[in-house]
Short mmCIF file of C-alpha atoms and ligand atoms in Angstrom, two decimals:
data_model
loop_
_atom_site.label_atom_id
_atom_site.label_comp_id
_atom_site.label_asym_id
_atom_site.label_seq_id
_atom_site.Cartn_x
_atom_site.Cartn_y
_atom_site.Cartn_z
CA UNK A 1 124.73 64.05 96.41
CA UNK A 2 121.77 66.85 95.32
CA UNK A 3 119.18 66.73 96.71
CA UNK A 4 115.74 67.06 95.10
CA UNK A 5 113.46 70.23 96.61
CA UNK A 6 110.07 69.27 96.11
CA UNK A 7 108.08 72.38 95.14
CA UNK A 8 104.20 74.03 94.23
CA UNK A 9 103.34 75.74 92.52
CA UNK A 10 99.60 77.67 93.27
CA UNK A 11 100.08 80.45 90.23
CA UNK A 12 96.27 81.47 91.44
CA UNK A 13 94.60 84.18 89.98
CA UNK A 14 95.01 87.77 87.49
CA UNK A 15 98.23 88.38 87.43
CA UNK A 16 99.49 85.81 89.57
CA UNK A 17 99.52 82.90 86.66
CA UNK A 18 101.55 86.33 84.79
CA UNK A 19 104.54 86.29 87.45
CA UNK A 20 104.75 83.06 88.79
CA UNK A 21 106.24 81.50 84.94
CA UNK A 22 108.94 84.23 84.77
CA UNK A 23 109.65 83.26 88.90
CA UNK A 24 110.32 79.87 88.04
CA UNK A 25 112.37 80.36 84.45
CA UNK A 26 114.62 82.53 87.16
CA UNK A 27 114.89 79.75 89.36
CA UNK A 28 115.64 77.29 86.70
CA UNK A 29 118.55 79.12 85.62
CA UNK A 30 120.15 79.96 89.06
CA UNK A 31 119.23 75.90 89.79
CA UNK A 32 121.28 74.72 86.69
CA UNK A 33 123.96 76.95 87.62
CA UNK A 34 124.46 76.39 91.37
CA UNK A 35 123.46 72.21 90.56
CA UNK A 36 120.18 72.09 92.86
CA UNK A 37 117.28 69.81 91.93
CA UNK A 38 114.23 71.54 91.66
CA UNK A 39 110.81 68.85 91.46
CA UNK A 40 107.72 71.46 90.63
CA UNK A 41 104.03 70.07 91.11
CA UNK A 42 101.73 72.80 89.74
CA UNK A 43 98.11 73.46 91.11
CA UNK A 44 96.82 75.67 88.39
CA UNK A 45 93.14 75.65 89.01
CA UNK A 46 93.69 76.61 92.41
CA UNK A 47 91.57 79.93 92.26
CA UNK A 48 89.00 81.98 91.55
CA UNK A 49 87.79 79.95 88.83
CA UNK A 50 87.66 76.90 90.59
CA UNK A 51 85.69 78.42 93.22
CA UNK A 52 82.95 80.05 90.69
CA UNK A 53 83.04 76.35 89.14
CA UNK A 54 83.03 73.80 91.73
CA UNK A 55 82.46 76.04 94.63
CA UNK A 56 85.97 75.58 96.76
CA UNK A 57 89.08 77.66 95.91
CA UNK A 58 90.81 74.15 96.26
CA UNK A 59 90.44 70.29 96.42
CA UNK A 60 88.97 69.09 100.60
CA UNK A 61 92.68 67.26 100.40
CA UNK A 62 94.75 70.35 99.43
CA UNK A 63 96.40 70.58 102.57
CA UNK A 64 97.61 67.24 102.52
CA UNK A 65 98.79 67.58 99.07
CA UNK A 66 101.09 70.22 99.93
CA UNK A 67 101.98 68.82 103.07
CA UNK A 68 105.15 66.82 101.17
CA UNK A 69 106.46 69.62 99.43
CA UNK A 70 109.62 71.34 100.67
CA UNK A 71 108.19 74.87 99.73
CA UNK A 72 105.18 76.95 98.08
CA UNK A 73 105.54 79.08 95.27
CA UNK A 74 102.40 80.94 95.40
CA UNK A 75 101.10 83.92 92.38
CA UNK A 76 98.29 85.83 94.06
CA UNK A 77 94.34 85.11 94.43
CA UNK A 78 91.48 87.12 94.32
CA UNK A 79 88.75 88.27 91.64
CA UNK A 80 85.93 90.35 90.79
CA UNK A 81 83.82 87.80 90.58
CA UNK A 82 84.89 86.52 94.24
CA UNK A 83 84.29 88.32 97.43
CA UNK A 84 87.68 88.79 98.41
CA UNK A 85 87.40 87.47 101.89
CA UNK A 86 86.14 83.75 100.42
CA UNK A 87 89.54 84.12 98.03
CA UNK A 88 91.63 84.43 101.14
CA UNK A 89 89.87 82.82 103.70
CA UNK A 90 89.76 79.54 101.10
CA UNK A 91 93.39 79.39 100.08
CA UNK A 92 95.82 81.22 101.31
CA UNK A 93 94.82 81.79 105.18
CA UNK A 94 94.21 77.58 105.47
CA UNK A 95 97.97 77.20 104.13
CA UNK A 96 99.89 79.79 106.44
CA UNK A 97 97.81 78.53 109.48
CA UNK A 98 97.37 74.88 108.76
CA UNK A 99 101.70 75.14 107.66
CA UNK A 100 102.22 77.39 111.32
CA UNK A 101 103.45 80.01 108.85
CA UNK A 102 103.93 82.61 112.00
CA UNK A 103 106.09 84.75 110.79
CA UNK A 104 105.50 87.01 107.50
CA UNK A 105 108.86 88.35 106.23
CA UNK A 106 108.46 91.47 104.12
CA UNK A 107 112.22 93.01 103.04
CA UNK A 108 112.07 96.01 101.66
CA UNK A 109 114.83 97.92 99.62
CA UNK A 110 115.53 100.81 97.58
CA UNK A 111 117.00 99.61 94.30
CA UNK A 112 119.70 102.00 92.88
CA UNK A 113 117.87 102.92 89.26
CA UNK A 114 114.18 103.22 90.79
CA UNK A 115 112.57 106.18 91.80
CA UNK A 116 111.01 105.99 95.29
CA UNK A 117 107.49 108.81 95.33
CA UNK A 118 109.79 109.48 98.83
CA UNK A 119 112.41 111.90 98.99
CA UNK A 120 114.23 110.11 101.87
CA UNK A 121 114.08 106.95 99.98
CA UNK A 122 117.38 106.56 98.18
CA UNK A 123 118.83 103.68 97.10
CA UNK A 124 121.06 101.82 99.80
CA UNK A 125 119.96 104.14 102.40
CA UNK A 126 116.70 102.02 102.86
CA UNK A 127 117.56 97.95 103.46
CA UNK A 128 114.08 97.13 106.27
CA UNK A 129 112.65 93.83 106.77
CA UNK A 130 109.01 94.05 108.48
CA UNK A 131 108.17 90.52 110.55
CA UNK A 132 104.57 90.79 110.24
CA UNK A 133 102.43 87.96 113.06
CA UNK A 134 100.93 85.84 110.61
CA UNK A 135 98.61 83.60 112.46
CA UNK A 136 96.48 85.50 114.92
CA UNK A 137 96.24 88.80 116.19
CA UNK A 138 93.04 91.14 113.99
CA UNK A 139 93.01 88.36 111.61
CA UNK A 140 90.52 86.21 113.47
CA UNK A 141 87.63 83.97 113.19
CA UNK A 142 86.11 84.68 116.43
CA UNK A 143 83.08 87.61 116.08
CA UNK A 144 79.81 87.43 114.31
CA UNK A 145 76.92 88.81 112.74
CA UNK A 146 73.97 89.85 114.84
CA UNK A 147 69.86 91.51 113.79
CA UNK A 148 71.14 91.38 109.61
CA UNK A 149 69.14 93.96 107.86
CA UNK A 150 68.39 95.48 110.82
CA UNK A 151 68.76 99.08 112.29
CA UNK A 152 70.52 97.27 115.49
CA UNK A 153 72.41 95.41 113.35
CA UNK A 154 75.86 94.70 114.49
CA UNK A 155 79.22 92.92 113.25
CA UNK A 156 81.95 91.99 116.40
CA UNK A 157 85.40 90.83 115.43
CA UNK A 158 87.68 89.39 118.19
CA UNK A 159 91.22 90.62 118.03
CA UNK A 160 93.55 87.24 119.55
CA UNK A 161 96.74 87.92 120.92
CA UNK A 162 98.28 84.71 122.72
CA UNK A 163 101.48 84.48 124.93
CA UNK A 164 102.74 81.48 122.74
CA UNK A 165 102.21 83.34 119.14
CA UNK A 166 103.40 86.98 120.20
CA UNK A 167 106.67 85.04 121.51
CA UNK A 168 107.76 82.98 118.86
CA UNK A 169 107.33 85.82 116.63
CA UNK A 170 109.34 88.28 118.41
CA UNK A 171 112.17 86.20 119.30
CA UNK A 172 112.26 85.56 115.65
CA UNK A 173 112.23 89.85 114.90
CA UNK A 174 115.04 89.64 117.73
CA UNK A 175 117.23 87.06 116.36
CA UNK A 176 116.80 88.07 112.78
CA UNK A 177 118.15 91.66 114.11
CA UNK A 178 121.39 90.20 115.96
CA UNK A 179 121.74 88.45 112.50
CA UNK A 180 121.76 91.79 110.64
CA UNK A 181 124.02 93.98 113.33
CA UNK A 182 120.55 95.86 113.37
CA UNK A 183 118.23 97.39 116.08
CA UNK A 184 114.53 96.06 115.93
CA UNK A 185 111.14 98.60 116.33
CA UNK A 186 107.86 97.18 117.58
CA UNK A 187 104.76 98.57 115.97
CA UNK A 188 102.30 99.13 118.57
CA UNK A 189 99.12 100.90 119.79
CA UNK A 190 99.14 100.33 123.41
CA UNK A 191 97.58 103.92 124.15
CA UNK A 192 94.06 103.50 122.32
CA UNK A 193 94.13 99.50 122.35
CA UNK A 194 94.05 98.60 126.15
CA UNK A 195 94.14 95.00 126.71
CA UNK A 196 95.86 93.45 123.56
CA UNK A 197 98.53 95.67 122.96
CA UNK A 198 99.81 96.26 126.25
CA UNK A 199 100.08 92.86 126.51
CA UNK A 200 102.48 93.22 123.24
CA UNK A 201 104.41 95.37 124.49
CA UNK A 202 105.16 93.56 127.69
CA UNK A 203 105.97 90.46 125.71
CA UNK A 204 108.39 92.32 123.32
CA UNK A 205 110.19 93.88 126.69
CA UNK A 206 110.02 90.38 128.20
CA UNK A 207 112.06 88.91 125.20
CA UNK A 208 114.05 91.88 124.78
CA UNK A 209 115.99 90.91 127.81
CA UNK A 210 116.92 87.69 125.84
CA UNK A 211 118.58 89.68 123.58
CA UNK A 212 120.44 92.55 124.87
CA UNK A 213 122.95 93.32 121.92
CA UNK A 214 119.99 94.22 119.90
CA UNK A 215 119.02 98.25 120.56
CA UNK A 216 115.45 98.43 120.63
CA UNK A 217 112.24 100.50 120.92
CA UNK A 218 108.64 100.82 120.34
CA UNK A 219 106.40 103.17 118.22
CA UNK A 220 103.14 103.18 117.99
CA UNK A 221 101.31 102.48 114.74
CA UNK A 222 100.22 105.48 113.48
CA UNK A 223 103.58 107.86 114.11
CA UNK A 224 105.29 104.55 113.34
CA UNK A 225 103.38 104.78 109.13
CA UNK A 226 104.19 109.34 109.23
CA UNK A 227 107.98 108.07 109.86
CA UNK A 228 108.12 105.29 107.18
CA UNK A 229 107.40 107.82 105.06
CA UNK A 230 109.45 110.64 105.91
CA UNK A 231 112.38 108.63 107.40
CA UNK A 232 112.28 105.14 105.78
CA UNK A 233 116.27 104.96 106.43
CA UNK A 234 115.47 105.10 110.22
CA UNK A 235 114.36 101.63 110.04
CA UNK A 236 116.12 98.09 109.94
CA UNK A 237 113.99 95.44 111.63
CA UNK A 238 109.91 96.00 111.93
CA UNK A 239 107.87 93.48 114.35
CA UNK A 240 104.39 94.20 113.79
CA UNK A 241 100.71 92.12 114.53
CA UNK A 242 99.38 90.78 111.49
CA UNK A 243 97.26 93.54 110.65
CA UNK A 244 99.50 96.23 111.30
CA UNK A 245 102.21 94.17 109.23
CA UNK A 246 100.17 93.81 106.78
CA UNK A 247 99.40 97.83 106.13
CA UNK A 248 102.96 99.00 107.18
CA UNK A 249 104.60 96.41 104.31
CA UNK A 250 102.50 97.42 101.63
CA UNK A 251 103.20 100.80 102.78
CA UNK A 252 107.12 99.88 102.84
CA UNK A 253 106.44 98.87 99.39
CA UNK A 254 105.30 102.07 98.11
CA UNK A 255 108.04 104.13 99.60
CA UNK A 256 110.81 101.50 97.84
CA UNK A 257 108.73 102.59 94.61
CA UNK A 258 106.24 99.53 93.67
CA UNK A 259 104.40 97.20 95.09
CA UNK A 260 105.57 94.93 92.49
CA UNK A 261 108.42 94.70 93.31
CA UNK A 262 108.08 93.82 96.92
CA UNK A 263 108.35 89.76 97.95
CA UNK A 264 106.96 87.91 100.76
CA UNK A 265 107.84 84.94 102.70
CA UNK A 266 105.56 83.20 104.77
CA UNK A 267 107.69 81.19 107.02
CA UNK A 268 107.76 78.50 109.58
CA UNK A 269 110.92 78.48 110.99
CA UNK A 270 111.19 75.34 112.85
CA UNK A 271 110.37 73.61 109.35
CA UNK A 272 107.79 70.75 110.54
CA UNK A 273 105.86 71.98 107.62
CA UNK A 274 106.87 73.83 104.08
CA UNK A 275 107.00 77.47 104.17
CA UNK A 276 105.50 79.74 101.38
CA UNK A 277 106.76 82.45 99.37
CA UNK A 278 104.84 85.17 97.17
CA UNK A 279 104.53 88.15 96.32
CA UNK A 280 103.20 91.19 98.66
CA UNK A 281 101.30 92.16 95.80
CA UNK A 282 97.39 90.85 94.88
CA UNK A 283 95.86 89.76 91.45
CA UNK A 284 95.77 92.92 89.75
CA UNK A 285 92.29 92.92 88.05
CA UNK A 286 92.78 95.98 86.21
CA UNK A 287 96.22 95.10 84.59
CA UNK A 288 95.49 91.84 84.42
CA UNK A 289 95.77 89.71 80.46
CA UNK A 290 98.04 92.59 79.34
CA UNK A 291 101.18 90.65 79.80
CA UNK A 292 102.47 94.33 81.60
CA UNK A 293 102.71 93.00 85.20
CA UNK A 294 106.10 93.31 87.14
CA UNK A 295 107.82 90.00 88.09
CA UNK A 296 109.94 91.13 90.45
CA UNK A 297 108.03 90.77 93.50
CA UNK A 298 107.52 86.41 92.48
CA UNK A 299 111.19 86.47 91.24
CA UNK A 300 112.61 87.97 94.41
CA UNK A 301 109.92 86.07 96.55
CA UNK A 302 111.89 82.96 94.28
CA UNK A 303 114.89 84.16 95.63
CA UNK A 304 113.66 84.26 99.50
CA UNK A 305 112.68 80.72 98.94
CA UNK A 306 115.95 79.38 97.71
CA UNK A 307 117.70 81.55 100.71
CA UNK A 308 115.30 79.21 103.00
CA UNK A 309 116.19 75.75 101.42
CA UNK A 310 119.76 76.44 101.94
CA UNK A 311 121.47 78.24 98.78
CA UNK A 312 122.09 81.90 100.15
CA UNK A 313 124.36 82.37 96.90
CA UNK A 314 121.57 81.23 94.67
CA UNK A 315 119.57 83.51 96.15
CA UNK A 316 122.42 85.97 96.02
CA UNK A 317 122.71 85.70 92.45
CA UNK A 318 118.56 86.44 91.60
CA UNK A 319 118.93 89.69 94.02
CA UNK A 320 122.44 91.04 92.52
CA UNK A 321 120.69 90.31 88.76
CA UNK A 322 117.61 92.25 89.49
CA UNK A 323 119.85 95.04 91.09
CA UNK A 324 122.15 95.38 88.10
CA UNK A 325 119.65 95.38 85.98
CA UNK A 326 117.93 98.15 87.12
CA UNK A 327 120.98 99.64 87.75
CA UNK A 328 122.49 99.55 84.41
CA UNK A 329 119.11 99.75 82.02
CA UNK A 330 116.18 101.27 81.60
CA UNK A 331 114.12 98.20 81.07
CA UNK A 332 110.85 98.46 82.99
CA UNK A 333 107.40 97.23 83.61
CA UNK A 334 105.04 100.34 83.10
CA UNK A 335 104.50 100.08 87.26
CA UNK A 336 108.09 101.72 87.39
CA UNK A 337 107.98 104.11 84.14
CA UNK A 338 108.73 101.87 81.61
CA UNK A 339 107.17 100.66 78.35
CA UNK A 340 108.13 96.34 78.53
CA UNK A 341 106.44 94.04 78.96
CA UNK A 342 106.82 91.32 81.91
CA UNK A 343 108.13 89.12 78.79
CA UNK A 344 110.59 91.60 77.76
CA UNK A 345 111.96 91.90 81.40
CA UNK A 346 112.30 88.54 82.48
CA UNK A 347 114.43 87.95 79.34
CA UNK A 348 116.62 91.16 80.66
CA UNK A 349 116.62 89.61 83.65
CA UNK A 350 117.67 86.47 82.56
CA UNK A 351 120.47 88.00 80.16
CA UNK A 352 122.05 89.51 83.57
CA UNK A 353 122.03 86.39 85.26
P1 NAI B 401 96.85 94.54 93.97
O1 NAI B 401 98.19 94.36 94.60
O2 NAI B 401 96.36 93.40 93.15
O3 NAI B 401 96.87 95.85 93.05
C1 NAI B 401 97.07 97.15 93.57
C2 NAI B 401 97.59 98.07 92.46
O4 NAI B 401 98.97 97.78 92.21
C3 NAI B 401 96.87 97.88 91.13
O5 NAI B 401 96.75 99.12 90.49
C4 NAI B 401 97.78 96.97 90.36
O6 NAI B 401 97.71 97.11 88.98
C5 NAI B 401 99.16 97.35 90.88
N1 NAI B 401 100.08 96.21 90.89
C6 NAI B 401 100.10 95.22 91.83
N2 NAI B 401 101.03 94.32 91.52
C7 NAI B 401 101.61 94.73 90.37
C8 NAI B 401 102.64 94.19 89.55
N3 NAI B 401 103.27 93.04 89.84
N4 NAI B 401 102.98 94.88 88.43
C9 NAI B 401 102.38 96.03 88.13
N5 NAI B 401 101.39 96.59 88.87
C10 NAI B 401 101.01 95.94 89.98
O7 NAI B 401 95.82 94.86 95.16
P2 NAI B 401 94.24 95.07 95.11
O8 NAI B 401 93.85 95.81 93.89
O9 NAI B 401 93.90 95.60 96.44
O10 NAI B 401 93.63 93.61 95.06
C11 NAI B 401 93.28 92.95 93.84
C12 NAI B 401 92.88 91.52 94.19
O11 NAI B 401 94.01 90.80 94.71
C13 NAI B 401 91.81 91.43 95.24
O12 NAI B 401 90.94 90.37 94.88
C14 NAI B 401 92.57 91.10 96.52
O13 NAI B 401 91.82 90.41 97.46
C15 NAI B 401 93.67 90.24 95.97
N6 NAI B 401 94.88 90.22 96.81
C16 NAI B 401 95.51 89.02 96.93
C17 NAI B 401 96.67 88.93 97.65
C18 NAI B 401 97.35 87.61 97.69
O14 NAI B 401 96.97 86.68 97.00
N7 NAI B 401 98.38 87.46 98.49
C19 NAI B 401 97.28 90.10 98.29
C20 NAI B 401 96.57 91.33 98.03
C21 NAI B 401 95.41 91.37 97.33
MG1 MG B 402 98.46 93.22 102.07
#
């Protein structure tokens, strides 16, 4: 007997509604293939220009519309026209916390046939995954606003680091290491942060213990980002807090030679509520309506989400297609040197599949 995944679609905004139709023409053909039922329920006026219109980036009841599905498909948010902290704050930060989406799962890899801006960077040497918090930590709603438009005026933002939410995450950067034969490094900054990050670092040492056939250290932040760069093969496993996460994948990104390429999953493992996969990369303003943008990042974000609902080969066979492509042509989204167009490569894509 199949059985049916039930899955939305939020395409969002700029490029977003660009990637997330190639994403799911990918899925449909690994689906036929591999006999999985895919149900899609699309929210396409989830966005931006929803929120200029009716003042919300979606419906009170969103949360409890997604609240059946088995997974989220999700483009990007975010426009000019938007301050982007009411994009994220109104979407996408609602789903990963209301969903206890703790962990953020970046993989990062140097595809043979793309050119990394990184010496170091070459293709199979580099194979990371950063665990990025995904709840808590900097990203906070605790802090204020004080004397506006005055010369004592003054913003404070609380940083929240809780014994529950540092756990859970780590144990998951732990066992996803033991999965992988790998060693795990925790970003920290315990030497100019004093009370948070300690506390970090005692947590990850606490739960190391748990886990002692996984080799493990700590760096902070900053040497951590200069050794990305000049040593990205160095790396297999990278727990960071959500803010550090968030700078050291897009970072990760770069060095594996486009952010467009990079996918996301924003996970909650236990699976009381449906997880969420997109791409690590935003709307795109200025590329935006050219039909130019890279679907990789939504197609392999695609493939993290089949991985999740239990077809590892299905997801296999998305991440072996984009890597022989690029092996084998030169078909490219300008992002990566090329002249196609995101049309043009998701039909190469789909030719390889
Ligand atoms: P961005 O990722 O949208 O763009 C950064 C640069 O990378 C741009 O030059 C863009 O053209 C290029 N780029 C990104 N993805 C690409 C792709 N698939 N193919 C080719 N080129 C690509 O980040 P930016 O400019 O900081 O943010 C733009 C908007 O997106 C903002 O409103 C921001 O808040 C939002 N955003 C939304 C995210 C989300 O929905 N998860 C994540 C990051 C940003
Ligand atoms: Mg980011």
């Amino acid at each position: 007997m199949t059985t049916t995944h039930r899955i939305a679609l939020i395409p969002g905004d700029g490029i977003g509604a660009e990637v997330l139709p190639p994403a799911r023409r990918v899925l449909d053909a690994v689906a036929r293939r591999h006999g999985i039922d895919l149900a899609y329920t699309s929210y396409d006026d989830w966005s931006c220009a929803r929120y200029v219109r009716e003042g919300a980036m979606m419906p009170e009841d969103g949360l409890d519309r997604l609240r059946g599905a088995d997974a989220i498909l999700l483009g990007a948010v975010g426009h000019p026209d938007v301050p982007d902290h009411v994009s994220l704050w109104g979407l996408l930060i609602p789903i990963r916390r209301a969903f206890r989406q703790y962990v953020n799962l970046r993989p990062v890899r140097v595809f043979e046939g793309i050119e990394s801006p990184v010496r170091g960077a070459v293709p199979g040497a580099v194979d990371l995954v950063v665990v990025r918090e995904n709840t808590e930590g900097e990203y906070s709603e605790i802090g204020g606003r004080l004397n506006r438009g005055l010369p004592e005026e003054l913003a404070v933002q609380e940083a929240v680091f809780t014994r529950a939410g540092v756990t859970r995450v780590v144990d998951y950067a732990f066992r996803l290491a033991a999965g992988r034969g790998g060693r795990l490094t925790s970003a920290t900054k315990s030497n100019g942060i004093v009370h948070t990050l300690p506390f970090w670092d005692e947590l990850v040492a606490e739960r190391a213990a748990g886990h002692p056939q996984v080799p493990w250290n700590q760096e902070h932040i900053d040497a951590l980002a200069a050794k990305l760069v000049l040593a990205p093969d160095r790396y297999d496993v990278i727990v960071a807090s959500n803010l550090f996460g968030d700078i050291l994948s897009d970072l990760a990104a770069a060095v594996a030679g486009s952010i467009g390429i990079a996918p996301a999953a924003n996970l909650n493992p236990e699976r009381e509520f449906p997880s969420m996969f997109e791409p690590v990369h935003g709307s795109a303003p200025d590329i935006a309506g050219r039909g130019i943008a890279n679907p990789l990042g939504a197609i392999w974000s695609a493939a993290l989400m089949l991985d999740h609902l239990g077809h590892p080969q299905a997801a296999h066979d998305i991440t072996d297609a984009i890597a022989s492509l690029l092996a084998t042509t030169d078909i490219r989204t300008p992002d990566l040197g090329g002249t196609s167009s995101t049309e043009q490569f998701t039909e190469a894509l789909l030719s390889h599949l």
